Coordinates of C-alpha atoms in Angstrom, one line a residue:
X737 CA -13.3 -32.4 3.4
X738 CA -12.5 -29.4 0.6
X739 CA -9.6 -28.4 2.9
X740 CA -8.5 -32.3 3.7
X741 CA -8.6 -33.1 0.2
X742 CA -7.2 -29.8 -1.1
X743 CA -3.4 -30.3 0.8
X744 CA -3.8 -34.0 -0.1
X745 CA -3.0 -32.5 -3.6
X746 CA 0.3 -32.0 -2.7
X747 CA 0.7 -35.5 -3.3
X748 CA 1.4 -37.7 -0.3
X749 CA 0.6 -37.6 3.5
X750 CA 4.4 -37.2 4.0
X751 CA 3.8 -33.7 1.9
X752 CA 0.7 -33.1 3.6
X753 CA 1.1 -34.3 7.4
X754 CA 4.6 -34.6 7.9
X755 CA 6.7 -32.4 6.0
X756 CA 6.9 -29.7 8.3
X757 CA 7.5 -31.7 11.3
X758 CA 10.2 -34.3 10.1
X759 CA 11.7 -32.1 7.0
X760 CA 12.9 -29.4 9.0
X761 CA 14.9 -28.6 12.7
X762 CA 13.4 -25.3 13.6
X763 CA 9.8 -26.2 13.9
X764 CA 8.4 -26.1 16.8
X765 CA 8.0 -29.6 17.0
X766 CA 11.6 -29.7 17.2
X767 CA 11.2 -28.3 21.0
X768 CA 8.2 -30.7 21.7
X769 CA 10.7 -33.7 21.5
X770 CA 12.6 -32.1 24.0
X771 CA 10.3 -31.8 27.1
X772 CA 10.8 -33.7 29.5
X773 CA 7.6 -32.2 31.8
X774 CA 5.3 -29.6 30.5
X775 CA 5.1 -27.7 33.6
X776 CA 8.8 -27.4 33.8
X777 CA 8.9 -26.1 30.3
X778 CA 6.2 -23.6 31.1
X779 CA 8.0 -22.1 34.4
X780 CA 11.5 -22.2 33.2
X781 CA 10.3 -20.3 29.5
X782 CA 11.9 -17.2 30.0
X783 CA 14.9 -18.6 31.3
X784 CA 15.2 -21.0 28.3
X785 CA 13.0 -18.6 25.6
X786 CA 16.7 -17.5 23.9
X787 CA 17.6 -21.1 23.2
X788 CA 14.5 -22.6 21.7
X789 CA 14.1 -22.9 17.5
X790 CA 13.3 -19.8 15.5
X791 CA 9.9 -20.0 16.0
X792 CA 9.0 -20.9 19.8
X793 CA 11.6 -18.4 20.5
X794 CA 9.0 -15.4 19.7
X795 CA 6.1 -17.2 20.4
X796 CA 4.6 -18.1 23.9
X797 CA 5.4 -21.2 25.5
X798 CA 1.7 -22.7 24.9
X799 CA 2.6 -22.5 21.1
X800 CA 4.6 -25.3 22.3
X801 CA 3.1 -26.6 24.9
X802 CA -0.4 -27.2 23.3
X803 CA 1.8 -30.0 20.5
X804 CA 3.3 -31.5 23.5
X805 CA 0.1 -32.6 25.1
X806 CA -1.6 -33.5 21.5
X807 CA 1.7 -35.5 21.0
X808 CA 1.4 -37.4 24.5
X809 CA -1.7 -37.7 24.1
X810 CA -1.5 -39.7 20.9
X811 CA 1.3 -41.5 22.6
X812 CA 4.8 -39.6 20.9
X813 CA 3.0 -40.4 17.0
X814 CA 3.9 -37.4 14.8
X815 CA 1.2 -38.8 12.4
X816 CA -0.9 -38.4 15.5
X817 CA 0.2 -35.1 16.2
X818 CA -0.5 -33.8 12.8
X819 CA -4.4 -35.5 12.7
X820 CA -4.8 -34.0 16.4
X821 CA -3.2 -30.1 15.1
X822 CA -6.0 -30.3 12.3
X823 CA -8.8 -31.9 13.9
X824 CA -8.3 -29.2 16.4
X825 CA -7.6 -26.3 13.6
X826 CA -11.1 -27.3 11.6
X827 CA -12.9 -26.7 14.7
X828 CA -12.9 -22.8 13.2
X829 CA -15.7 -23.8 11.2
X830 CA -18.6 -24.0 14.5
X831 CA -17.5 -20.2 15.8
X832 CA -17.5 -19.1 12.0
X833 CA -21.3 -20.9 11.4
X834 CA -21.9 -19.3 14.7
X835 CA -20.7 -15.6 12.9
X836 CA -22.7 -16.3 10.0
X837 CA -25.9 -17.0 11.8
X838 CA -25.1 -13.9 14.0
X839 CA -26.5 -11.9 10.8
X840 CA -29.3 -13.9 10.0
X841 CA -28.9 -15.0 6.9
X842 CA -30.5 -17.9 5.2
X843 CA -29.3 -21.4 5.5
X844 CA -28.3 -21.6 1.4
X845 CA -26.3 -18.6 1.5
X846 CA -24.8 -19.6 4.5
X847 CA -23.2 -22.4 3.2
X848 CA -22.2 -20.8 0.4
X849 CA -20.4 -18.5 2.7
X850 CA -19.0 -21.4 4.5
X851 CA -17.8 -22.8 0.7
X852 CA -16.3 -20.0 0.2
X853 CA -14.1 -19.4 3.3
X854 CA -12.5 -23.7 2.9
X855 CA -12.0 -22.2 -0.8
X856 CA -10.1 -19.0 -0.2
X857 CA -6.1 -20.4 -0.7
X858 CA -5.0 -19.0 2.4
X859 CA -7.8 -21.5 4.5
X860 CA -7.3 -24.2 2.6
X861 CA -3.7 -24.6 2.3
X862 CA -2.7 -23.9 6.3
X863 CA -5.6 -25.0 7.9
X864 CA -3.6 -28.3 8.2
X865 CA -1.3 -29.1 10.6
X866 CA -0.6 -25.5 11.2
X867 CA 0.3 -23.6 14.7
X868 CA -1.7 -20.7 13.1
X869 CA -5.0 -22.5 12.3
X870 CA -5.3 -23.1 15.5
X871 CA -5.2 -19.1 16.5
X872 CA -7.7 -18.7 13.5
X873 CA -9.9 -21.0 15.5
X874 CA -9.5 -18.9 18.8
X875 CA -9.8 -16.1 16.9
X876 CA -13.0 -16.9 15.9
X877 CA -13.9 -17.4 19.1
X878 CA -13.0 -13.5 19.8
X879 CA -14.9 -12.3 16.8
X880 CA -18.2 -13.8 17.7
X881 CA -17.6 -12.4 21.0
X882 CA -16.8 -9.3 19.9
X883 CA -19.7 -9.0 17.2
X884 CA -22.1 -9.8 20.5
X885 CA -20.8 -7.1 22.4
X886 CA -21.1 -4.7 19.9
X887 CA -25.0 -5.1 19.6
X888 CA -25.0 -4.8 23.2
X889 CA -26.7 -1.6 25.8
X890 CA -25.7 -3.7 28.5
X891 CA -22.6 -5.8 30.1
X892 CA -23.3 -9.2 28.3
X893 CA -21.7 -12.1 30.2
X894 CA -22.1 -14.1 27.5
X895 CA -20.5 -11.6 24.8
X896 CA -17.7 -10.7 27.8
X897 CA -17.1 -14.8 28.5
X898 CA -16.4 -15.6 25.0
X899 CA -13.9 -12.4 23.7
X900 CA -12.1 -13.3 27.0
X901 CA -11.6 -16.6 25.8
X902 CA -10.9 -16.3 22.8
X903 CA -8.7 -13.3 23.6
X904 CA -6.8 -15.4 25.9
X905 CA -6.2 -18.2 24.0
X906 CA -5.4 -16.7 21.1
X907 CA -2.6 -14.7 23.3
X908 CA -1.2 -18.1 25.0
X909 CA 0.3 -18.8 21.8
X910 CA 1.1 -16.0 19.9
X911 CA 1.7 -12.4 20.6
X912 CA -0.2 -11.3 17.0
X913 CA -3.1 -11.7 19.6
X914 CA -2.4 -7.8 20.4
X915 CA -4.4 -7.3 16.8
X916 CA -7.1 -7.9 18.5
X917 CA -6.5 -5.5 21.4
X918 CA -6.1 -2.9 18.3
X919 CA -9.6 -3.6 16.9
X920 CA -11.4 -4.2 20.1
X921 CA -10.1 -0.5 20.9
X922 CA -10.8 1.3 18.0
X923 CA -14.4 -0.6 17.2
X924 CA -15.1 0.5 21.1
X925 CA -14.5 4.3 20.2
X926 CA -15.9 4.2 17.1
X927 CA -19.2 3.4 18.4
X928 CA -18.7 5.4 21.5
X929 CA -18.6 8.1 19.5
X930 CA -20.3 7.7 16.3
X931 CA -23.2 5.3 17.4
X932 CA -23.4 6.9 21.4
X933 CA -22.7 3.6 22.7
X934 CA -20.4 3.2 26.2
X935 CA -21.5 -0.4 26.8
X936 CA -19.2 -1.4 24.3
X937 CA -15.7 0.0 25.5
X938 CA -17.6 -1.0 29.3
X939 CA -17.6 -4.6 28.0
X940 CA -14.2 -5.0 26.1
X941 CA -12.8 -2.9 30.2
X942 CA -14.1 -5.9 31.7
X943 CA -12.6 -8.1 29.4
X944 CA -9.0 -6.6 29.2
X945 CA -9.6 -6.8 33.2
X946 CA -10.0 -10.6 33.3
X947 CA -7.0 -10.6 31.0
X948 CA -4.5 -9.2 33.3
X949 CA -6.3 -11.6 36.1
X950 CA -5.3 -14.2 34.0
X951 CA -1.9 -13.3 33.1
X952 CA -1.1 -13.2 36.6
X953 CA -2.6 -16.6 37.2
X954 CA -0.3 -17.2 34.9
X955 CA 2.7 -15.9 36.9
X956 CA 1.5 -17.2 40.5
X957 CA 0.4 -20.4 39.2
X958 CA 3.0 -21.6 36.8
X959 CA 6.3 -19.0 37.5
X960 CA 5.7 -17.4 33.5
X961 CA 5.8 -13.9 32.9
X962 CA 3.8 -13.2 29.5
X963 CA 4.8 -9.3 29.7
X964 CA 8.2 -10.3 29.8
X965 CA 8.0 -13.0 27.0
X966 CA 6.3 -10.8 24.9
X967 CA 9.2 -8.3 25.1
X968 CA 12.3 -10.6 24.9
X969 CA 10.2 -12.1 21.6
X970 CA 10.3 -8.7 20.6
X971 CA 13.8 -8.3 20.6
X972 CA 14.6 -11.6 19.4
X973 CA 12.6 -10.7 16.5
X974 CA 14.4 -7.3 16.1
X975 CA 18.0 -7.4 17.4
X976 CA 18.6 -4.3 16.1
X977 CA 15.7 -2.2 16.8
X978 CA 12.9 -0.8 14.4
X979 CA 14.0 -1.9 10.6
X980 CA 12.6 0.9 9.4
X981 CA 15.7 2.9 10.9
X982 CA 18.6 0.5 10.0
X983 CA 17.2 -1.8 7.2
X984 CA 14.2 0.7 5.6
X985 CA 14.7 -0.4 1.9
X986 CA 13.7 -3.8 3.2
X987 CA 11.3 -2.6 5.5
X988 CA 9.5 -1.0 2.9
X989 CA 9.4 -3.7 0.6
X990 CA 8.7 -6.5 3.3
X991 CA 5.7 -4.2 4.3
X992 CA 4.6 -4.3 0.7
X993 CA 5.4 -8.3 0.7
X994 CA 3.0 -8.4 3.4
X995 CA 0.2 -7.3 2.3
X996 CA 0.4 -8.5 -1.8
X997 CA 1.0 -11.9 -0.3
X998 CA -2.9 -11.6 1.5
X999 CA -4.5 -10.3 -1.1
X1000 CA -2.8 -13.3 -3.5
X1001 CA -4.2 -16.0 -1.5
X1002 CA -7.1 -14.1 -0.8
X1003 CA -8.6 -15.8 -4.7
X1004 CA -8.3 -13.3 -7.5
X1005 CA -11.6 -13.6 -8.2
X1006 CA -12.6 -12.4 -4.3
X1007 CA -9.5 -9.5 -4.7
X1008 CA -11.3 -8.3 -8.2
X1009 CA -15.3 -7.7 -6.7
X1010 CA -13.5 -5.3 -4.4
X1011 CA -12.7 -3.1 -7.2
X1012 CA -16.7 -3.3 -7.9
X1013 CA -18.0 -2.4 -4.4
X1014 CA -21.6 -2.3 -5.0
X1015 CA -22.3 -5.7 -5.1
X1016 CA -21.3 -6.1 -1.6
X1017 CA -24.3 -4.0 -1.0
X1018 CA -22.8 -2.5 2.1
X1019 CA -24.5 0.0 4.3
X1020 CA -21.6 2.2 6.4
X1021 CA -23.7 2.1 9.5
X1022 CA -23.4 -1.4 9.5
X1023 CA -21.0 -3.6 11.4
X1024 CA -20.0 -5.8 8.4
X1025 CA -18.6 -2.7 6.6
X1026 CA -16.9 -0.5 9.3
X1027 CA -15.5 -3.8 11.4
X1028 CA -13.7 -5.3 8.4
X1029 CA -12.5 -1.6 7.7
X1030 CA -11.2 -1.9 11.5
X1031 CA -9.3 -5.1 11.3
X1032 CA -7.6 -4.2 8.0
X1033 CA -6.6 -0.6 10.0
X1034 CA -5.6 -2.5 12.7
X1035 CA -3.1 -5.1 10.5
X1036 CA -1.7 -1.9 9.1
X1037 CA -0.6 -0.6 12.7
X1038 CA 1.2 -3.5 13.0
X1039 CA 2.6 -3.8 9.7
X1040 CA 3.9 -0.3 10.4
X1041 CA 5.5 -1.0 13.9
X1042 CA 7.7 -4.0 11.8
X1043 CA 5.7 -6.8 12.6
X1044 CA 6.2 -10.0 10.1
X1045 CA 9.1 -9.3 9.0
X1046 CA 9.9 -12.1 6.7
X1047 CA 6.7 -12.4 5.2
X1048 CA 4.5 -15.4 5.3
X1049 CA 1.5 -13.4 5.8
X1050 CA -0.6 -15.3 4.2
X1051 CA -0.5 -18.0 6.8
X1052 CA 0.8 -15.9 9.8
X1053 CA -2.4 -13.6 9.4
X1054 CA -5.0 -16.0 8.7
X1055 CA -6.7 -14.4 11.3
X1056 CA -7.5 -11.4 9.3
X1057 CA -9.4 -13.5 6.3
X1058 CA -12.9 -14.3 8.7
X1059 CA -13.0 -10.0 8.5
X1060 CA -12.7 -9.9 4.5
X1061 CA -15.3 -12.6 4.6
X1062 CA -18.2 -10.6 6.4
X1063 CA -17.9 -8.1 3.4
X1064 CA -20.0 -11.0 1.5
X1065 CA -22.5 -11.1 4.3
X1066 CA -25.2 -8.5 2.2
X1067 CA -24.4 -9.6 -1.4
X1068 CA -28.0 -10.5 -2.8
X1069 CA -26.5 -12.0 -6.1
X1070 CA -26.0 -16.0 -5.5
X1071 CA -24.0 -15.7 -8.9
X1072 CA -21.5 -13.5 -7.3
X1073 CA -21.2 -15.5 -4.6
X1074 CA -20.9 -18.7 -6.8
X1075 CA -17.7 -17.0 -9.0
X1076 CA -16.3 -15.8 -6.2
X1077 CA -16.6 -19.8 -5.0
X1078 CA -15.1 -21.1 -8.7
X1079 CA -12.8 -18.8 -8.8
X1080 CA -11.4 -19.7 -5.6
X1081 CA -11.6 -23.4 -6.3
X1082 CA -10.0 -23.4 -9.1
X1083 CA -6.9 -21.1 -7.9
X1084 CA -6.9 -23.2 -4.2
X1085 CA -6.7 -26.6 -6.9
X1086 CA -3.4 -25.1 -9.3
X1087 CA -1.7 -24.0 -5.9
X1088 CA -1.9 -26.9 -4.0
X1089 CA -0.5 -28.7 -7.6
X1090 CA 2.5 -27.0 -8.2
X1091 CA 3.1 -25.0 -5.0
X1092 CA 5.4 -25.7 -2.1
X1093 CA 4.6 -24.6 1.3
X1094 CA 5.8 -24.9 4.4
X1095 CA 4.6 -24.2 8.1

């Protein structure tokens, strides 16, 4: 309801349903009216992937496909399609109470946690609607996989089922899902090495294992080749190579973009305790301190290859916030919690007033 209510602030449900599908002509809803059968728009993608708006073009065809079928389904209603996008985006919530309870924490904190996450700007303001709310609820899905296997001295199906899935989902609609390939590998030899554990890189080889099964399903069952998406994308995103080369006054600066803008919708009050680490109370053995460490690591690698170029981080890497939260998960002070909460509330509340966004 905080989240609902929060981009209802923007003033209208034009501003905070429909804006982005009937405002615009590069959305990807702007392809969905197109399709005249989903399969055919599947098998004929990278044939077509050069002509579709600005961003279906460098995203997989699921990106697309996924508000077709929530627009059918809802018979052709763009209102429809927008209540179906966030009913389907605020389904991050049960993998992230799932997280939460993975470190066995006590039902008040918890929610406090869980307060604290629909508060953070970055949640609150694209959790609606959003194409990318929708990969922070697969990704979720990955995490609490992930954070299974990584407790594991044995293959667990269980920890194996759900990274794959979420893995794979998260990669049917957008090729940031090789973050999580990033941190998967490095948190595998991390532990291989510091904590003597090979179940872990033995689970996430299984895993990447069912991937390529399924990628190939992909290819025998509906003619779409992901590799090759993933590469044209690439190009399309970077016609003239690495900006760093031809462009590195505005790579440099874009990179910088990139990461200010996450830290800004982060809260300010959230940003400012991690200038005062010691109330996190974080023990470097512990996952909750090297794993976040990981995923920020692994943002950077991509950052660094040219990845986002225009910005938009904030909503493009929503993904990486879920991380940043498990920081809070040893903080014995409730007040800390609580301002961190505030702070965020109040900062959420002036940005959904007077800003302007657009997804």
């Amino acid at each position: 309801m905080l989240i609902i209510f929060g981009n209802l602030a923007q003033g209208s449900i034009h501003q905070t349903f429909l804006r982005s599908f009937l405002d615009t002509d590069f959305q990807y809803f702007h392809d969905v009216v197109k399709i005249k059968n989903g399969y055919t728009f599947i098998s004929s993608y990278n044939e077509i992937q050069d002509t579709l708006t600005m961003h279906a073009k460098t995203h997989p065809p699921f990106a697309v496909w996924i508000q077709y079928i929530i627009y059918k389904i809802f018979n052709e209603s763009v209102l429809g399609l927008a209540i179906g996008m966030s009913i389907l985006s605020l389904c991050s919530f049960f993998p992230l109470v799932k997280i939460i309870d993975f470190f066995k924490i006590e039902n008040s904190k918890r929610n406090i946690l869980l307060l604290i996450f629909a508060l953070i700007p970055a949640v609150n303001i694209y959790s609606i609607v959003s194409i990318d709310a929708v990969f922070l609820f697969f990704s979720l899905i990955f995490l609490y996989g992930m954070l299974i296997i990584s407790r594991s001295n044995y293959i667990n199906i269980k920890g194996i089922l759900l990274t794959f899935i979420g893995f794979s989902l998260a990669n049917s609609i957008s090729f940031s899902g090789t973050f999580f390939a990033c941190v998967a590998a490095i948190l595998s030899i991390y532990q291989l090495i510091i904590e003597k554990n090979k179940y872990t890189i033995i689970n996430f080889i299984i895993v990447g294992i069912l991937f390529l099964f399924y990628i190939l399903l992909l290819q025998l069952i509906l003619d779409y080749n992901h590799i090759e998406a993933f590469f044209n994308a690439s190009k399309l995103e970077n016609p003239n190579g690495f900006r760093g080369f031809h462009q590195p006054i505005v790579y440099l600066f874009t990179r910088l973009e990139n990461i200010s803008e996450i830290l800004l919708f982060l809260s300010f009050g959230f940003f400012a305790y991690l200038f005062t680490p010691k109330v996190f109370n974080l023990k470097k053995n512990e996952i909750n301190f090297y794993l976040p460490i990981i995923a920020f690591l692994s943002l950077m690698l991509m950052f660094l290859t040219g990845a986002y170029g225009t910005g938009e981080t904030a909503r493009a890497c929503l993904y990486l916030y879920p991380y940043i939260l498990l920081l809070l998960i040893n903080v014995k002070e409730v007040n800390v919690l609580k301002n961190i909460a505030y702070i965020a509330l109040l900062q959420t509340f002036v940005m959904q007033l007077i800003g302007d966004y657009f997804w």
